[in-house]
Amino acid sequence: MTIPMLYSKLHRATVTGADLHYEGSIAIDTGLIAAAKLRPLQLVEIYNINNGERFSTYVIAGAPGEVSLNGAAARRVQKGDLLIVCAYAQIASEEVDTHQAKIVLLGEGNVIEKTFDQ
């Protein structure tokens, strides 16, 4: 049996842009993708701290400092909003007690302030 568990999280990512007329996705700085152990095209859940919106989309590579929502998701954010970006994975029940998620805390300009396993 597997249990869905948090795999990784970008905490307090600042929205740098929103493009309604672009194929849907979230463009994330490639350094942030690597730090959070995310993958292009991976499903992520987005939690908007500013307005409470919760939605899902997929990751694409973005420019340095970029966290931009595209397509329909662009309607759920405004530039400057703070987001939590979470990825989940199915973890075997016998591994749940030792599983650790990668947490990446971000500061102003989407700069990594701290990373740790939780």
Tab-separated table of N, CA, C and O in Angstrom:
chain	number	residue	atom	x	y	z
A	1	MET	N	0.842	-1.179	0.000
A	1	MET	CA	0.000	0.000	0.000
A	1	MET	C	0.891	1.247	0.000
A	1	MET	O	1.945	1.264	0.612
A	2	THR	N	0.433	2.273	-0.686
A	2	THR	CA	1.139	3.554	-0.682
A	2	THR	C	0.254	4.632	-0.082
A	2	THR	O	-0.977	4.523	-0.092
A	3	ILE	N	0.917	5.658	0.420
A	3	ILE	CA	0.221	6.775	1.053
A	3	ILE	C	0.721	8.064	0.405
A	3	ILE	O	1.932	8.254	0.292
A	4	PRO	N	-0.185	8.955	-0.029
A	4	PRO	CA	0.276	10.225	-0.605
A	4	PRO	C	0.878	11.098	0.489
A	4	PRO	O	0.243	11.366	1.500
A	5	MET	N	2.124	11.525	0.266
A	5	MET	CA	2.857	12.327	1.254
A	5	MET	C	3.491	13.530	0.562
A	5	MET	O	3.810	13.474	-0.629
A	6	LEU	N	3.720	14.589	1.329
A	6	LEU	CA	4.433	15.743	0.802
A	6	LEU	C	5.815	15.295	0.358
A	6	LEU	O	6.533	14.620	1.102
A	7	TYR	N	6.185	15.659	-0.853
A	7	TYR	CA	7.489	15.324	-1.424
A	7	TYR	C	8.428	16.517	-1.322
A	7	TYR	O	9.581	16.393	-0.920
A	8	SER	N	7.912	17.699	-1.700
A	8	SER	CA	8.719	18.914	-1.617
A	8	SER	C	7.816	20.136	-1.565
A	8	SER	O	6.641	20.072	-1.942
A	9	LYS	N	8.428	21.257	-1.091
A	9	LYS	CA	7.635	22.483	-0.961
A	9	LYS	C	8.524	23.700	-1.169
A	9	LYS	O	9.610	23.794	-0.606
A	10	LEU	N	8.038	24.626	-2.001
A	10	LEU	CA	8.597	25.973	-2.097
A	10	LEU	C	7.674	26.853	-1.266
A	10	LEU	O	6.480	26.977	-1.578
A	11	HIS	N	8.197	27.444	-0.193
A	11	HIS	CA	7.359	28.199	0.735
A	11	HIS	C	7.588	29.698	0.584
A	11	HIS	O	8.718	30.161	0.659
A	12	ARG	N	6.518	30.432	0.336
A	12	ARG	CA	6.507	31.884	0.185
A	12	ARG	C	7.196	32.349	-1.105
A	12	ARG	O	7.941	33.319	-1.122
A	13	ALA	N	6.899	31.639	-2.193
A	13	ALA	CA	7.358	32.074	-3.516
A	13	ALA	C	6.541	33.298	-3.921
A	13	ALA	O	5.322	33.326	-3.757
A	14	THR	N	7.200	34.296	-4.462
A	14	THR	CA	6.525	35.519	-4.884
A	14	THR	C	6.218	35.445	-6.374
A	14	THR	O	7.108	35.187	-7.186
A	15	VAL	N	4.959	35.669	-6.724
A	15	VAL	CA	4.540	35.667	-8.128
A	15	VAL	C	5.199	36.847	-8.845
A	15	VAL	O	5.076	37.996	-8.418
A	16	THR	N	5.902	36.535	-9.933
A	16	THR	CA	6.573	37.570	-10.719
A	16	THR	C	5.803	37.927	-11.988
A	16	THR	O	6.115	38.920	-12.630
A	17	GLY	N	4.817	37.102	-12.340
A	17	GLY	CA	4.044	37.382	-13.539
A	17	GLY	C	2.892	36.420	-13.699
A	17	GLY	O	2.828	35.382	-13.037
A	18	ALA	N	1.971	36.787	-14.579
A	18	ALA	CA	0.815	35.957	-14.894
A	18	ALA	C	0.423	36.243	-16.338
A	18	ALA	O	0.250	37.398	-16.719
A	19	ASP	N	0.325	35.178	-17.143
A	19	ASP	CA	0.036	35.331	-18.570
A	19	ASP	C	-1.138	34.433	-18.948
A	19	ASP	O	-0.981	33.233	-19.123
A	20	LEU	N	-2.301	35.030	-19.051
A	20	LEU	CA	-3.525	34.294	-19.360
A	20	LEU	C	-3.458	33.620	-20.728
A	20	LEU	O	-4.022	32.546	-20.930
A	21	HIS	N	-2.746	34.200	-21.668
A	21	HIS	CA	-2.734	33.703	-23.041
A	21	HIS	C	-1.528	32.829	-23.358
A	21	HIS	O	-1.051	32.793	-24.483
A	22	TYR	N	-1.056	32.112	-22.358
A	22	TYR	CA	0.047	31.168	-22.522
A	22	TYR	C	-0.461	29.805	-22.102
A	22	TYR	O	-1.314	29.700	-21.230
A	23	GLU	N	0.052	28.764	-22.720
A	23	GLU	CA	-0.331	27.406	-22.330
A	23	GLU	C	-0.142	27.247	-20.816
A	23	GLU	O	0.870	27.667	-20.271
A	24	GLY	N	-1.117	26.653	-20.160
A	24	GLY	CA	-1.131	26.568	-18.708
A	24	GLY	C	0.077	25.905	-18.085
A	24	GLY	O	0.605	24.935	-18.611
A	25	SER	N	0.535	26.461	-16.955
A	25	SER	CA	1.666	25.906	-16.218
A	25	SER	C	2.112	26.918	-15.176
A	25	SER	O	1.572	28.015	-15.086
A	26	ILE	N	3.131	26.540	-14.403
A	26	ILE	CA	3.833	27.481	-13.545
A	26	ILE	C	5.298	27.458	-13.947
A	26	ILE	O	5.934	26.393	-13.929
A	27	ALA	N	5.812	28.596	-14.387
A	27	ALA	CA	7.227	28.712	-14.741
A	27	ALA	C	7.982	29.043	-13.460
A	27	ALA	O	7.668	30.029	-12.786
A	28	ILE	N	8.959	28.207	-13.124
A	28	ILE	CA	9.734	28.368	-11.893
A	28	ILE	C	11.211	28.411	-12.243
A	28	ILE	O	11.698	27.597	-13.044
A	29	ASP	N	11.919	29.340	-11.628
A	29	ASP	CA	13.377	29.457	-11.725
A	29	ASP	C	13.993	28.057	-11.652
A	29	ASP	O	13.666	27.274	-10.755
A	30	THR	N	14.872	27.722	-12.598
A	30	THR	CA	15.449	26.372	-12.647
A	30	THR	C	16.258	26.041	-11.392
A	30	THR	O	16.322	24.875	-10.992
A	31	GLY	N	16.840	27.040	-10.759
A	31	GLY	CA	17.550	26.794	-9.493
A	31	GLY	C	16.601	26.388	-8.385
A	31	GLY	O	16.932	25.532	-7.554
A	32	LEU	N	15.415	26.984	-8.371
A	32	LEU	CA	14.400	26.610	-7.380
A	32	LEU	C	13.846	25.222	-7.670
A	32	LEU	O	13.584	24.444	-6.743
A	33	ILE	N	13.672	24.908	-8.959
A	33	ILE	CA	13.222	23.564	-9.336
A	33	ILE	C	14.203	22.525	-8.790
A	33	ILE	O	13.806	21.535	-8.181
A	34	ALA	N	15.491	22.768	-8.995
A	34	ALA	CA	16.510	21.825	-8.529
A	34	ALA	C	16.539	21.745	-7.006
A	34	ALA	O	16.611	20.649	-6.437
A	35	ALA	N	16.474	22.884	-6.329
A	35	ALA	CA	16.533	22.903	-4.863
A	35	ALA	C	15.382	22.126	-4.241
A	35	ALA	O	15.551	21.462	-3.212
A	36	ALA	N	14.202	22.201	-4.872
A	36	ALA	CA	13.021	21.507	-4.352
A	36	ALA	C	12.880	20.094	-4.913
A	36	ALA	O	11.896	19.413	-4.632
A	37	LYS	N	13.843	19.683	-5.728
A	37	LYS	CA	13.808	18.357	-6.360
A	37	LYS	C	12.543	18.142	-7.169
A	37	LYS	O	11.969	17.053	-7.208
A	38	LEU	N	12.103	19.192	-7.849
A	38	LEU	CA	10.963	19.106	-8.756
A	38	LEU	C	11.465	18.709	-10.137
A	38	LEU	O	12.658	18.728	-10.410
A	39	ARG	N	10.536	18.388	-11.017
A	39	ARG	CA	10.858	18.014	-12.392
A	39	ARG	C	9.937	18.776	-13.341
A	39	ARG	O	8.766	19.003	-13.032
A	40	PRO	N	10.448	19.176	-14.509
A	40	PRO	CA	9.558	19.764	-15.505
A	40	PRO	C	8.404	18.807	-15.820
A	40	PRO	O	8.595	17.589	-15.858
A	41	LEU	N	7.235	19.371	-15.972
A	41	LEU	CA	5.972	18.679	-16.253
A	41	LEU	C	5.380	17.973	-15.035
A	41	LEU	O	4.329	17.346	-15.127
A	42	GLN	N	6.024	18.093	-13.870
A	42	GLN	CA	5.503	17.474	-12.653
A	42	GLN	C	4.282	18.229	-12.153
A	42	GLN	O	4.243	19.462	-12.170
A	43	LEU	N	3.281	17.485	-11.698
A	43	LEU	CA	2.078	18.063	-11.104
A	43	LEU	C	2.434	18.707	-9.771
A	43	LEU	O	3.147	18.110	-8.960
A	44	VAL	N	1.944	19.936	-9.557
A	44	VAL	CA	2.115	20.618	-8.279
A	44	VAL	C	0.794	21.237	-7.851
A	44	VAL	O	-0.046	21.585	-8.684
A	45	GLU	N	0.632	21.347	-6.550
A	45	GLU	CA	-0.500	22.048	-5.959
A	45	GLU	C	-0.014	23.430	-5.562
A	45	GLU	O	1.088	23.577	-5.021
A	46	ILE	N	-0.832	24.449	-5.843
A	46	ILE	CA	-0.489	25.825	-5.552
A	46	ILE	C	-1.471	26.348	-4.505
A	46	ILE	O	-2.688	26.221	-4.676
A	47	TYR	N	-0.923	26.952	-3.456
A	47	TYR	CA	-1.741	27.549	-2.395
A	47	TYR	C	-1.378	29.031	-2.326
A	47	TYR	O	-0.242	29.377	-1.999
A	48	ASN	N	-2.333	29.901	-2.667
A	48	ASN	CA	-2.095	31.339	-2.676
A	48	ASN	C	-2.332	31.883	-1.272
A	48	ASN	O	-3.457	31.865	-0.768
A	49	ILE	N	-1.269	32.352	-0.627
A	49	ILE	CA	-1.354	32.874	0.733
A	49	ILE	C	-2.218	34.130	0.775
A	49	ILE	O	-2.961	34.353	1.732
A	50	ASN	N	-2.161	34.950	-0.262
A	50	ASN	CA	-2.868	36.229	-0.257
A	50	ASN	C	-4.383	36.098	-0.354
A	50	ASN	O	-5.102	36.852	0.290
A	51	ASN	N	-4.870	35.169	-1.172
A	51	ASN	CA	-6.324	35.112	-1.377
A	51	ASN	C	-6.961	33.757	-1.059
A	51	ASN	O	-8.168	33.596	-1.227
A	52	GLY	N	-6.167	32.787	-0.635
A	52	GLY	CA	-6.711	31.493	-0.250
A	52	GLY	C	-6.996	30.542	-1.403
A	52	GLY	O	-7.431	29.416	-1.183
A	53	GLU	N	-6.766	30.953	-2.635
A	53	GLU	CA	-6.990	30.074	-3.794
A	53	GLU	C	-6.092	28.842	-3.706
A	53	GLU	O	-4.935	28.936	-3.300
A	54	ARG	N	-6.628	27.703	-4.112
A	54	ARG	CA	-5.888	26.448	-4.156
A	54	ARG	C	-6.173	25.809	-5.510
A	54	ARG	O	-7.329	25.638	-5.883
A	55	PHE	N	-5.112	25.463	-6.241
A	55	PHE	CA	-5.291	24.879	-7.568
A	55	PHE	C	-4.054	24.078	-7.928
A	55	PHE	O	-3.036	24.134	-7.241
A	56	SER	N	-4.157	23.332	-9.009
A	56	SER	CA	-3.019	22.519	-9.446
A	56	SER	C	-2.648	22.876	-10.878
A	56	SER	O	-3.466	23.367	-11.654
A	57	THR	N	-1.391	22.638	-11.207
A	57	THR	CA	-0.866	22.838	-12.551
A	57	THR	C	0.408	22.011	-12.659
A	57	THR	O	0.653	21.144	-11.828
A	58	TYR	N	1.229	22.292	-13.673
A	58	TYR	CA	2.481	21.552	-13.835
A	58	TYR	C	3.641	22.518	-13.991
A	58	TYR	O	3.467	23.680	-14.346
A	59	VAL	N	4.829	22.030	-13.704
A	59	VAL	CA	6.051	22.843	-13.684
A	59	VAL	C	6.677	22.943	-15.072
A	59	VAL	O	6.755	21.943	-15.793
A	60	ILE	N	7.129	24.155	-15.421
A	60	ILE	CA	8.020	24.336	-16.567
A	60	ILE	C	9.200	25.189	-16.098
A	60	ILE	O	9.103	25.917	-15.100
A	61	ALA	N	10.312	25.093	-16.798
A	61	ALA	CA	11.512	25.843	-16.441
A	61	ALA	C	11.313	27.330	-16.706
A	61	ALA	O	10.808	27.720	-17.758
A	62	GLY	N	11.721	28.140	-15.734
A	62	GLY	CA	11.611	29.579	-15.863
A	62	GLY	C	12.966	30.256	-15.737
A	62	GLY	O	13.979	29.617	-15.456
A	63	ALA	N	12.972	31.549	-15.909
A	63	ALA	CA	14.182	32.372	-15.821
A	63	ALA	C	14.583	32.570	-14.358
A	63	ALA	O	13.769	32.335	-13.456
A	64	PRO	N	15.803	33.020	-14.105
A	64	PRO	CA	16.231	33.273	-12.725
A	64	PRO	C	15.259	34.204	-11.989
A	64	PRO	O	14.855	35.240	-12.516
A	65	GLY	N	14.840	33.784	-10.805
A	65	GLY	CA	13.918	34.561	-9.980
A	65	GLY	C	12.456	34.440	-10.361
A	65	GLY	O	11.585	34.938	-9.657
A	66	GLU	N	12.155	33.760	-11.465
A	66	GLU	CA	10.782	33.700	-11.975
A	66	GLU	C	9.914	32.685	-11.245
A	66	GLU	O	10.318	31.566	-10.981
A	67	VAL	N	8.692	33.115	-10.940
A	67	VAL	CA	7.594	32.249	-10.513
A	67	VAL	C	6.363	32.860	-11.165
A	67	VAL	O	5.789	33.819	-10.661
A	68	SER	N	5.999	32.325	-12.330
A	68	SER	CA	4.962	32.935	-13.153
A	68	SER	C	3.875	31.918	-13.476
A	68	SER	O	4.171	30.800	-13.879
A	69	LEU	N	2.627	32.323	-13.297
A	69	LEU	CA	1.493	31.452	-13.594
A	69	LEU	C	0.967	31.749	-14.979
A	69	LEU	O	0.873	32.913	-15.384
A	70	ASN	N	0.623	30.695	-15.690
A	70	ASN	CA	0.204	30.809	-17.079
A	70	ASN	C	-1.149	30.150	-17.307
A	70	ASN	O	-1.562	29.280	-16.544
A	71	GLY	N	-1.812	30.551	-18.373
A	71	GLY	CA	-3.102	29.971	-18.731
A	71	GLY	C	-4.162	30.324	-17.700
A	71	GLY	O	-4.122	31.392	-17.091
A	72	ALA	N	-5.092	29.415	-17.484
A	72	ALA	CA	-6.209	29.671	-16.569
A	72	ALA	C	-5.740	30.000	-15.153
A	72	ALA	O	-6.369	30.794	-14.450
A	73	ALA	N	-4.612	29.424	-14.725
A	73	ALA	CA	-4.090	29.685	-13.381
A	73	ALA	C	-3.723	31.155	-13.185
A	73	ALA	O	-3.702	31.642	-12.051
A	74	ALA	N	-3.466	31.864	-14.274
A	74	ALA	CA	-3.118	33.283	-14.178
A	74	ALA	C	-4.250	34.094	-13.556
A	74	ALA	O	-4.012	35.146	-12.962
A	75	ARG	N	-5.480	33.621	-13.667
A	75	ARG	CA	-6.630	34.326	-13.077
A	75	ARG	C	-6.672	34.197	-11.559
A	75	ARG	O	-7.402	34.918	-10.901
A	76	ARG	N	-5.900	33.276	-11.000
A	76	ARG	CA	-5.957	33.006	-9.563
A	76	ARG	C	-4.855	33.694	-8.760
A	76	ARG	O	-4.766	33.510	-7.551
A	77	VAL	N	-4.031	34.470	-9.450
A	77	VAL	CA	-2.926	35.165	-8.772
A	77	VAL	C	-2.784	36.582	-9.298
A	77	VAL	O	-3.308	36.909	-10.367
A	78	GLN	N	-2.058	37.385	-8.539
A	78	GLN	CA	-1.629	38.705	-8.985
A	78	GLN	C	-0.140	38.811	-8.726
A	78	GLN	O	0.388	38.179	-7.786
A	79	LYS	N	0.526	39.580	-9.531
A	79	LYS	CA	1.949	39.805	-9.329
A	79	LYS	C	2.165	40.280	-7.896
A	79	LYS	O	1.439	41.151	-7.411
A	80	GLY	N	3.124	39.668	-7.212
A	80	GLY	CA	3.409	40.014	-5.818
A	80	GLY	C	2.773	39.088	-4.801
A	80	GLY	O	3.156	39.108	-3.634
A	81	ASP	N	1.778	38.282	-5.218
A	81	ASP	CA	1.174	37.323	-4.294
A	81	ASP	C	2.224	36.333	-3.803
A	81	ASP	O	3.167	35.995	-4.513
A	82	LEU	N	2.026	35.847	-2.588
A	82	LEU	CA	2.896	34.809	-2.023
A	82	LEU	C	2.220	33.456	-2.179
A	82	LEU	O	1.016	33.319	-1.916
A	83	LEU	N	3.003	32.467	-2.609
A	83	LEU	CA	2.486	31.128	-2.868
A	83	LEU	C	3.241	30.080	-2.072
A	83	LEU	O	4.415	30.254	-1.742
A	84	ILE	N	2.566	28.973	-1.845
A	84	ILE	CA	3.198	27.737	-1.408
A	84	ILE	C	3.004	26.765	-2.563
A	84	ILE	O	1.878	26.566	-3.025
A	85	VAL	N	4.094	26.201	-3.053
A	85	VAL	CA	4.062	25.260	-4.172
A	85	VAL	C	4.449	23.898	-3.612
A	85	VAL	O	5.558	23.727	-3.103
A	86	CYS	N	3.528	22.935	-3.675
A	86	CYS	CA	3.757	21.615	-3.081
A	86	CYS	C	3.676	20.514	-4.125
A	86	CYS	O	2.809	20.541	-4.999
A	87	ALA	N	4.572	19.542	-3.978
A	87	ALA	CA	4.523	18.322	-4.780
A	87	ALA	C	4.337	17.155	-3.815
A	87	ALA	O	4.905	17.154	-2.713
A	88	TYR	N	3.567	16.192	-4.235
A	88	TYR	CA	3.274	15.016	-3.416
A	88	TYR	C	3.722	13.762	-4.154
A	88	TYR	O	3.813	13.752	-5.383
A	89	ALA	N	4.002	12.719	-3.404
A	89	ALA	CA	4.407	11.446	-3.995
A	89	ALA	C	3.751	10.314	-3.221
A	89	ALA	O	3.440	10.453	-2.028
A	90	GLN	N	3.547	9.206	-3.907
A	90	GLN	CA	3.034	7.999	-3.264
A	90	GLN	C	4.214	7.292	-2.587
A	90	GLN	O	5.152	6.866	-3.252
A	91	ILE	N	4.167	7.185	-1.275
A	91	ILE	CA	5.241	6.579	-0.494
A	91	ILE	C	4.750	5.245	0.057
A	91	ILE	O	3.636	5.160	0.589
A	92	ALA	N	5.572	4.215	-0.089
A	92	ALA	CA	5.219	2.891	0.443
A	92	ALA	C	4.986	3.007	1.942
A	92	ALA	O	5.729	3.699	2.647
A	93	SER	N	3.947	2.344	2.438
A	93	SER	CA	3.567	2.468	3.843
A	93	SER	C	4.717	2.128	4.793
A	93	SER	O	4.861	2.753	5.836
A	94	GLU	N	5.586	1.198	4.400
A	94	GLU	CA	6.711	0.847	5.264
A	94	GLU	C	7.811	1.913	5.276
A	94	GLU	O	8.711	1.878	6.110
A	95	GLU	N	7.736	2.905	4.379
A	95	GLU	CA	8.731	3.980	4.322
A	95	GLU	C	8.207	5.308	4.881
A	95	GLU	O	8.969	6.271	5.010
A	96	VAL	N	6.933	5.357	5.232
A	96	VAL	CA	6.316	6.610	5.674
A	96	VAL	C	7.016	7.179	6.908
A	96	VAL	O	7.264	8.392	6.988
A	97	ASP	N	7.368	6.335	7.869
A	97	ASP	CA	7.966	6.829	9.111
A	97	ASP	C	9.356	7.428	8.912
A	97	ASP	O	9.804	8.240	9.727
A	98	THR	N	10.039	7.077	7.853
A	98	THR	CA	11.379	7.617	7.605
A	98	THR	C	11.401	8.626	6.449
A	98	THR	O	12.439	9.232	6.197
A	99	HIS	N	10.263	8.794	5.779
A	99	HIS	CA	10.185	9.739	4.654
A	99	HIS	C	10.445	11.163	5.125
A	99	HIS	O	9.956	11.587	6.171
A	100	GLN	N	11.209	11.924	4.344
A	100	GLN	CA	11.435	13.333	4.609
A	100	GLN	C	11.200	14.131	3.334
A	100	GLN	O	11.701	13.764	2.270
A	101	ALA	N	10.444	15.191	3.476
A	101	ALA	CA	10.176	16.081	2.350
A	101	ALA	C	11.248	17.160	2.276
A	101	ALA	O	11.804	17.565	3.305
A	102	LYS	N	11.535	17.635	1.071
A	102	LYS	CA	12.477	18.739	0.866
A	102	LYS	C	11.702	20.048	0.987
A	102	LYS	O	10.753	20.285	0.238
A	103	ILE	N	12.106	20.899	1.919
A	103	ILE	CA	11.452	22.177	2.155
A	103	ILE	C	12.413	23.295	1.751
A	103	ILE	O	13.571	23.302	2.175
A	104	VAL	N	11.926	24.233	0.933
A	104	VAL	CA	12.735	25.367	0.486
A	104	VAL	C	11.993	26.644	0.885
A	104	VAL	O	10.904	26.911	0.387
A	105	LEU	N	12.595	27.394	1.811
A	105	LEU	CA	12.012	28.658	2.264
A	105	LEU	C	12.599	29.794	1.438
A	105	LEU	O	13.826	29.897	1.309
A	106	LEU	N	11.712	30.630	0.900
A	106	LEU	CA	12.145	31.707	0.009
A	106	LEU	C	11.958	33.073	0.650
A	106	LEU	O	11.021	33.288	1.423
A	107	GLY	N	12.846	33.976	0.290
A	107	GLY	CA	12.751	35.354	0.741
A	107	GLY	C	12.449	36.270	-0.427
A	107	GLY	O	12.059	35.821	-1.519
A	108	GLU	N	12.664	37.544	-0.215
A	108	GLU	CA	12.395	38.552	-1.241
A	108	GLU	C	13.161	38.234	-2.521
A	108	GLU	O	14.319	37.807	-2.480
A	109	GLY	N	12.490	38.401	-3.652
A	109	GLY	CA	13.104	38.131	-4.947
A	109	GLY	C	13.237	36.648	-5.250
A	109	GLY	O	13.990	36.266	-6.130
A	110	ASN	N	12.506	35.828	-4.502
A	110	ASN	CA	12.540	34.367	-4.660
A	110	ASN	C	13.943	33.792	-4.451
A	110	ASN	O	14.342	32.829	-5.090
A	111	VAL	N	14.662	34.410	-3.529
A	111	VAL	CA	15.989	33.934	-3.142
A	111	VAL	C	15.827	32.885	-2.043
A	111	VAL	O	15.044	33.063	-1.111
A	112	ILE	N	16.576	31.794	-2.164
A	112	ILE	CA	16.511	30.738	-1.149
A	112	ILE	C	17.127	31.231	0.146
A	112	ILE	O	18.282	31.660	0.182
A	113	GLU	N	16.334	31.190	1.222
A	113	GLU	CA	16.824	31.561	2.541
A	113	GLU	C	17.295	30.347	3.319
A	113	GLU	O	18.232	30.419	4.092
A	114	LYS	N	16.595	29.211	3.114
A	114	LYS	CA	16.922	28.009	3.884
A	114	LYS	C	16.311	26.801	3.191
A	114	LYS	O	15.216	26.880	2.634
A	115	THR	N	17.028	25.689	3.199
A	115	THR	CA	16.476	24.411	2.741
A	115	THR	C	16.718	23.383	3.831
A	115	THR	O	17.736	23.441	4.537
A	116	PHE	N	15.782	22.475	3.974
A	116	PHE	CA	15.949	21.395	4.945
A	116	PHE	C	14.988	20.273	4.606
A	116	PHE	O	14.052	20.439	3.815
A	117	ASP	N	15.249	19.123	5.200
A	117	ASP	CA	14.364	17.979	5.067
A	117	ASP	C	13.492	17.910	6.309
A	117	ASP	O	13.955	18.137	7.429
A	118	GLN	N	12.223	17.604	6.106
A	118	GLN	CA	11.297	17.551	7.235
A	118	GLN	C	10.536	16.245	7.203
A	118	GLN	O	10.088	15.792	6.202
